[in-house]
Short mmCIF file of C-alpha atoms and ligand atoms in Angstrom, two decimals:
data_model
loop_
_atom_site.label_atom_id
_atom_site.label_comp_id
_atom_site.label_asym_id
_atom_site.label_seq_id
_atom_site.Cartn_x
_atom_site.Cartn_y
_atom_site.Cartn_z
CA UNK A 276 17.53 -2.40 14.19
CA UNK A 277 17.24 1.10 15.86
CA UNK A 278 13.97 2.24 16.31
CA UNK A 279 13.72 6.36 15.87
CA UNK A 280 10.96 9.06 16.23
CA UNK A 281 12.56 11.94 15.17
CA UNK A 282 13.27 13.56 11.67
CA UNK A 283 16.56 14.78 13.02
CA UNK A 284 17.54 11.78 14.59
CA UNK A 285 16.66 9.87 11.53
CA UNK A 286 18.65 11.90 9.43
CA UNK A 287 21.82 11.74 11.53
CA UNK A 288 21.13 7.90 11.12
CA UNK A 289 21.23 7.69 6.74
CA UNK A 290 24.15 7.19 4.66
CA UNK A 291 24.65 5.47 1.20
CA UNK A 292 21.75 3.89 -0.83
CA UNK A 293 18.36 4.10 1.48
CA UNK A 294 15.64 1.88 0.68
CA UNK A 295 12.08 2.73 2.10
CA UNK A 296 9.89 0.63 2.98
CA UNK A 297 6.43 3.08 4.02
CA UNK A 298 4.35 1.16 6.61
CA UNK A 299 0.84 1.67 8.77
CA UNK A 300 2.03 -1.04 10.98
CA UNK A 301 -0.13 -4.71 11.17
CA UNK A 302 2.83 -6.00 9.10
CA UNK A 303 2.28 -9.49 7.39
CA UNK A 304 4.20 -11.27 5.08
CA UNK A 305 3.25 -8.84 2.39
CA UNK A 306 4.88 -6.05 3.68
CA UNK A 307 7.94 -8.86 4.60
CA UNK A 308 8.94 -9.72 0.78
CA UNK A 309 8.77 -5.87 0.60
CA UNK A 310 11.45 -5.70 3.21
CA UNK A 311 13.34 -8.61 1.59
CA UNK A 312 13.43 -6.71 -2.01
CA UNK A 313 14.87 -3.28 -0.06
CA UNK A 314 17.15 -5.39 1.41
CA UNK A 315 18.52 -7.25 -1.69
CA UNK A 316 19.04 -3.63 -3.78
CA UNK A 317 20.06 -1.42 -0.70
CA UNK A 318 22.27 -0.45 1.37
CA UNK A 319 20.00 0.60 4.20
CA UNK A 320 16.91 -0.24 4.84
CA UNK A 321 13.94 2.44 6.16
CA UNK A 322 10.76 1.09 7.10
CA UNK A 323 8.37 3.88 8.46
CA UNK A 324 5.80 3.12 11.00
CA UNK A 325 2.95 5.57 11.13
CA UNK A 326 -0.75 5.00 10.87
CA UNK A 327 -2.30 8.47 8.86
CA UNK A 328 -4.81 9.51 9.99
CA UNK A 329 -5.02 11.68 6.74
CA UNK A 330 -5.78 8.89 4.99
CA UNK A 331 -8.99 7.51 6.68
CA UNK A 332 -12.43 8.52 5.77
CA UNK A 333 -14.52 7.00 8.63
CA UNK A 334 -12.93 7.70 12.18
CA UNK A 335 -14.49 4.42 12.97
CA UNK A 336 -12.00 2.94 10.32
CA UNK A 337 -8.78 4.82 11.95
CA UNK A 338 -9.85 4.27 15.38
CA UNK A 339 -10.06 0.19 14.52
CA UNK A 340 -6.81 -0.11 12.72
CA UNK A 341 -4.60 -2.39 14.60
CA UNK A 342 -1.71 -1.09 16.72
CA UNK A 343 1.16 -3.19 17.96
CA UNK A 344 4.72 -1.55 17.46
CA UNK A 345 6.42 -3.84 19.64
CA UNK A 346 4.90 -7.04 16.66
CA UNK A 347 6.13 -4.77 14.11
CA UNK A 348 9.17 -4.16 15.57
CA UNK A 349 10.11 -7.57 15.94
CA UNK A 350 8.75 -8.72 12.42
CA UNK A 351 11.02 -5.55 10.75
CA UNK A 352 14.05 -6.49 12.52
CA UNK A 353 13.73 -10.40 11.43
CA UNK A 354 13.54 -9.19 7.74
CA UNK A 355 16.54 -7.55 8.00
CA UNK A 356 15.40 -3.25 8.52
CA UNK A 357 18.32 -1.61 9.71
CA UNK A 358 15.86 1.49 11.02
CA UNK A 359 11.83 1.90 11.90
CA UNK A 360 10.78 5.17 11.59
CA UNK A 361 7.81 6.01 13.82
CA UNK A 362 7.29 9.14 14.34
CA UNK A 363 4.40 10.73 16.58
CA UNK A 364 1.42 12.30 14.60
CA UNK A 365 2.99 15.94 15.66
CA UNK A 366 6.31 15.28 13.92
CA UNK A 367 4.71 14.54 10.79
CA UNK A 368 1.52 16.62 10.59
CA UNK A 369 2.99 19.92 12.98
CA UNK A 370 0.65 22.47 13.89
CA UNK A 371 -0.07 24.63 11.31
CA UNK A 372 0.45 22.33 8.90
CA UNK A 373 -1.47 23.21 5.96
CA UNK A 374 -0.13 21.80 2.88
CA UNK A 375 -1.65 19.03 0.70
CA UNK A 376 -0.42 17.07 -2.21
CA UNK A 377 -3.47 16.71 -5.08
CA UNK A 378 -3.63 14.00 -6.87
CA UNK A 379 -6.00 14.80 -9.74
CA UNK A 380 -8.09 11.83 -10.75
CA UNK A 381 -7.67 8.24 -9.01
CA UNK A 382 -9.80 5.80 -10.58
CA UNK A 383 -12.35 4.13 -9.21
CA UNK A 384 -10.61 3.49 -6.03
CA UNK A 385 -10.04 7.09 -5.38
CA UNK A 386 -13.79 8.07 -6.24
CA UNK A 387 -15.31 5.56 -3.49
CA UNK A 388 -12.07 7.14 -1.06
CA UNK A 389 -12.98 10.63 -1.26
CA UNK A 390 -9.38 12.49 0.20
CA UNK A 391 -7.59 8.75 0.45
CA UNK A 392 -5.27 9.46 -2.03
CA UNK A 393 -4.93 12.76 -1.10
CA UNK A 394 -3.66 11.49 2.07
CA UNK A 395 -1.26 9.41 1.13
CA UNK A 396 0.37 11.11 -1.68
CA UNK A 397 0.97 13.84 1.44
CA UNK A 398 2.46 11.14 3.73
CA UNK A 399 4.71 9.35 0.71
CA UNK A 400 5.90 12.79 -0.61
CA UNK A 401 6.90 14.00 3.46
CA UNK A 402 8.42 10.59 3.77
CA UNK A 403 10.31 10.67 0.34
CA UNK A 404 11.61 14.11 1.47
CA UNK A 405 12.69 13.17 5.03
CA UNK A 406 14.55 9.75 4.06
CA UNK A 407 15.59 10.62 0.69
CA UNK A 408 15.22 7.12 -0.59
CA UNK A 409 16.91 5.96 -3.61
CA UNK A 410 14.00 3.64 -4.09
CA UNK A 411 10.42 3.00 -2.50
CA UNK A 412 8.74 -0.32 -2.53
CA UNK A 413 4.81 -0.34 -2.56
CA UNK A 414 2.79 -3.82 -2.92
CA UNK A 415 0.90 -4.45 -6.26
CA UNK A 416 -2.54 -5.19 -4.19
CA UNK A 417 -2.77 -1.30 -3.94
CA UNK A 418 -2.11 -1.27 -7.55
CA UNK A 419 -4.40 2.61 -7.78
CA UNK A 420 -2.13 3.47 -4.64
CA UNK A 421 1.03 2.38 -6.85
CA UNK A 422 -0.24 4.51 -9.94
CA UNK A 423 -0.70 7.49 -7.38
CA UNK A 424 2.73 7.02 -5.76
CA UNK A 425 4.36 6.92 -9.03
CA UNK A 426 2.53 10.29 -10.97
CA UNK A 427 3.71 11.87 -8.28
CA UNK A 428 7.07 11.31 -8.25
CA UNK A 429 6.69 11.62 -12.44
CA UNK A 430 4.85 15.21 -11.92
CA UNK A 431 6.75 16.30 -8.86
CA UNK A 432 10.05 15.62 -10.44
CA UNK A 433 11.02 13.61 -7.00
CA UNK A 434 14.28 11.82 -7.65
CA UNK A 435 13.15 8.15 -6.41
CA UNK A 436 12.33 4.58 -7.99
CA UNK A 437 8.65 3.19 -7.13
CA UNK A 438 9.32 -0.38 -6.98
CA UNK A 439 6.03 -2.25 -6.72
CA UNK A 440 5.92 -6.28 -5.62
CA UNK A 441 3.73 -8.76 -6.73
CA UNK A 442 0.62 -9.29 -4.26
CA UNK A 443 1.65 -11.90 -1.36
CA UNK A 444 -1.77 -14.91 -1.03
CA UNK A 445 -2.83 -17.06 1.72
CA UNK A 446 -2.33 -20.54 0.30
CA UNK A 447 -6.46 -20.53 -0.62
CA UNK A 448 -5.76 -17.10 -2.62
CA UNK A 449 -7.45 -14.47 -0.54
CA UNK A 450 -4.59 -11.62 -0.88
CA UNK A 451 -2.93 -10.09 2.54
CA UNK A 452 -4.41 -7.32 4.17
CA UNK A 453 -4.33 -5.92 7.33
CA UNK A 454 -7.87 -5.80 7.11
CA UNK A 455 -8.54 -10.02 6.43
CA UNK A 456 -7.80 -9.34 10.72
CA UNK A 457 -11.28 -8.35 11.11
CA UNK A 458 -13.14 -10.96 9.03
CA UNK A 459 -15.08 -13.59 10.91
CA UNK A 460 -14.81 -17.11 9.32
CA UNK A 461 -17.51 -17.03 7.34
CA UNK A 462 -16.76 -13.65 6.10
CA UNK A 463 -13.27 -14.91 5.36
CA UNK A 464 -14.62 -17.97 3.38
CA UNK A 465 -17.05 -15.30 1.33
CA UNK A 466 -14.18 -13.40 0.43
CA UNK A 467 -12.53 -16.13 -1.19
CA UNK A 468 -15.15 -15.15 -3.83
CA UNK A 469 -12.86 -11.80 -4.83
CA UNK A 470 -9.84 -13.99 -6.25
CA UNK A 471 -12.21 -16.33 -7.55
CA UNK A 472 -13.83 -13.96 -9.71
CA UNK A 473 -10.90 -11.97 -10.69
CA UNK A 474 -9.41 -15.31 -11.56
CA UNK A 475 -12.94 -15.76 -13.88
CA UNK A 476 -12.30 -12.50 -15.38
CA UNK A 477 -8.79 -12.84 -16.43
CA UNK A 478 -9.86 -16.31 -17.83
CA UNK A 479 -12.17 -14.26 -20.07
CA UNK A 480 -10.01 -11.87 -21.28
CA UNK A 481 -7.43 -14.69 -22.30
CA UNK A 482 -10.40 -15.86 -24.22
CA UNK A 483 -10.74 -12.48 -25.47
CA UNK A 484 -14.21 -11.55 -23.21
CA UNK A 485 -15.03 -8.85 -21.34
CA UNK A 486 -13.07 -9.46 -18.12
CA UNK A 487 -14.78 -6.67 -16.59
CA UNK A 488 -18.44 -8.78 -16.99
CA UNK A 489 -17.18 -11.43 -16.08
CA UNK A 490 -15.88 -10.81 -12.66
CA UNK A 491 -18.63 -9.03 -11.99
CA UNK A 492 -20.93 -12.54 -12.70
CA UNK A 493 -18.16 -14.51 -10.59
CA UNK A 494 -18.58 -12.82 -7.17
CA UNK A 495 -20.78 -15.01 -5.55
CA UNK A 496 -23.14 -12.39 -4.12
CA UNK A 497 -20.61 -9.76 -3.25
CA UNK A 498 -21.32 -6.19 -4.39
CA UNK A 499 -18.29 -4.45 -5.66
CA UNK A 500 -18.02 -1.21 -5.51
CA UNK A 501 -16.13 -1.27 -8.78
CA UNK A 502 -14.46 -3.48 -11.27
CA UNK A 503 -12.10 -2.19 -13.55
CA UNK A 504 -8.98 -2.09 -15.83
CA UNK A 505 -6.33 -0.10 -15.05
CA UNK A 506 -3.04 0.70 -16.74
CA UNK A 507 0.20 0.72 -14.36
CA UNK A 508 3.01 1.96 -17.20
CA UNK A 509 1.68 -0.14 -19.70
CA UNK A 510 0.57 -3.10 -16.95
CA UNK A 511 -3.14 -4.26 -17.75
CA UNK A 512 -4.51 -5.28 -14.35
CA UNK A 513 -7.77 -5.93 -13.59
CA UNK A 514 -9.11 -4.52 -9.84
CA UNK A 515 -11.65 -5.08 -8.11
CA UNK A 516 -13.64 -3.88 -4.03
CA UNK A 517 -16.10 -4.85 -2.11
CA UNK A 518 -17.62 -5.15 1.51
CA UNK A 519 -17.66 -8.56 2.96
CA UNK A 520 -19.60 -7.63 6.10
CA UNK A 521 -17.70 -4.20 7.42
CA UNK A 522 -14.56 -4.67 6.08
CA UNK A 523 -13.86 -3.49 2.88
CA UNK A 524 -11.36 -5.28 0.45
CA UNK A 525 -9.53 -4.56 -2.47
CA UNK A 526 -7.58 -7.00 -5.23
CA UNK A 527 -6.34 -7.05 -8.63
CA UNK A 528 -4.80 -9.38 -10.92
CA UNK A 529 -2.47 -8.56 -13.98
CA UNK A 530 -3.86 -9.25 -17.20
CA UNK A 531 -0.76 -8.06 -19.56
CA UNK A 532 2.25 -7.15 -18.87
CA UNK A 533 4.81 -7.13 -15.47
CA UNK A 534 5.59 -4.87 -12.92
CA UNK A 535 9.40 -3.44 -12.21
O1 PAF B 616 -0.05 1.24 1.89
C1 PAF B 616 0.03 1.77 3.03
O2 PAF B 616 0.24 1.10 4.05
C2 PAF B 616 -0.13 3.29 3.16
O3 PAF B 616 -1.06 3.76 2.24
C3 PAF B 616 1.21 4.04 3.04
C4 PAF B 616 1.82 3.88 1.66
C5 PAF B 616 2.17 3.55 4.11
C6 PAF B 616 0.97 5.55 3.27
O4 PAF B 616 0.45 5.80 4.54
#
C-alpha cells in the first residue's frame, strides 16, 4: 500500500476502476467491510485519511478525535487498500479557499449539526473530484450522511455510485463508532439502550405501531435528540441520537426495504 499526501502524486498513482473508500482515521471493522466491498468491485482501492475540521462544531470535539495514522495504516493495508490518501489540511482546504457545497435541508441530524453536512458534502465532493472514483462506499450508521452524499451526486450531476454497507455491531449490538472509544464502561453498558430501543421500535412498526413512540419509551433514560424515519431511495429506516455522558451517538435500523 503506498501512502500519498499529494493531489498530484495521487493522481499520477490512478488507473482503471478506483474505488474510494473516504476516511477520518480511528478505523474499526466498520470502515474494514467497507474496504472489503471496494475491494471485491474494484480495481483500485482509495482510502482517504483526513480528519475535517469543516465538519466539527465544537473544537473540543475536533481537538479529541483520535489520531493514529501509523494504526490506520496498518489496518488499510491488511484489508487490501492499494493507496491512503492523507493529505495535510493545506492541500485540501488552500488558502483562500472559499467555496462551500450547500446541502439544503438534512433532517434531524443536520438540524442538531448546524454546518456538519455542509462540511462534508465539501470534503466528499473535493475528494470525488480529486480521485475520480467509479464508486464511493459510505456505512449505513450515517444513514442522513448517506442521503447527503447521494443528493449531491444526484443534484451535482457527479458521475459516481454511493454504495452504502450495512452497519457493522459489537456482538452485544452497540453499532461501531469511533466515538464508543470515549465511553467509560458504564456509559458503554447505557448505550446498549440505543439498539435496544430501536430494536423496540421496529418491533412496533412490524406490528403496525408507531415506531417512532416506541423507541422513544425504550431508551432507558437516554434523551435523544431525535427519533425519526427517514427515506434512503425508498429505504424506511428508523434513526435515532443521543448523549450518553459527552459522547454523542447516532444509530438506525431499516424498517423496509435494502440498501445497494
Ligand atoms: O463518515 C466520515 O468518516 C466522514 O464524514 C467522511 C465521509 C469521511 C467525510 O469527512
Amino acid at each position: 500500500m503506498k501512502i500519498v499526501r499529494t493531489i498530484r502524486e495521487l493522481r499520477s498513482e490512478l488507473h482503471g476502476e478506483v474505488g474510494l473508500v473516504p476516511t477520518m482515521g480511528a478505523l474499526h471493522a466498520g470502515h474494514l467491510s467497507l474496504f472489503d466491498a471496494a475491494r471485491a468491485e474494484n480495481e483500485i482501492v482509495v482510502a482517504s485519511l483526513f480528519v475535517n475540521a469543516a465538519q466539527f462544531g465544537q473544537p473540543v470535539d475536533l481537538a479529541s478525535y483520535p489520531r493514529d495514522e501509523a494504526a490506520d495504516a496498518k489496518l488499510a493495508e491488511g484489508a487490501g487498500v492499494d493507496i491512503l490518501f492523507a493529505p495535510a489540511e493545506a492541500e485540501i482546504y488552500p488558502p483562500g479557499f472559499a467555496t462551500w457545497v450547500d446541502v439544503g435541508d438534512a433532517g434531524e441530524e443536520g438540524a442538531a449539526r448546524s454546518g456538519h453536512f455542509r462540511g462534508v458534502a465539501t470534503v466528499c465532493v473535493k475528494l470525488f473530484n480529486i480521485v475520480k472514483p467509479r464508486r464511493a462506499y459510505f456505512g449505513q450508521k450515517d444513514a442522513q450522511q448517506a442521503i447527503v452524499v447521494r443528493r449531491i451526486v444526484r443534484d451535482l450531476n457527479i458521475d459516481v455510485q454511493i454504495r452504502v454497507l450495512p452497519t457493522v455491531r459489537d456482538e452485544d449490538g452497540l453499532a461501531l463508532s469511533s466515538r464508543n472509544a470515549r465511553l467509560s464502561e458504564e456509559e458503554r453498558a447505557r448505550a446498549l439502550a440505543l439498539p435496544r430501543a430501536l430494536a423496540a421500535g421496529a418491533r412496533e412498526y412490524g406490528l403496525g405501531g408507531d415506531a417512532v413512540a416506541a423507541t422513544r419509551n425504550a431508551l432507558n433514560g437516554l434523551t435523544p435528540d431525535y427519533v425519526e424515519l427517514i427515506d434512503l431511495d425508498g429505504v424506511t429506516i428508523l434513526a435515532t441520537a443521543a448523549k450518553v455522558g459527552a459522547t454523542r451517538l447516532i444509530d438506525n435500523v431499516i424498517l423496509e426495504g435494502e440498501l445497494t
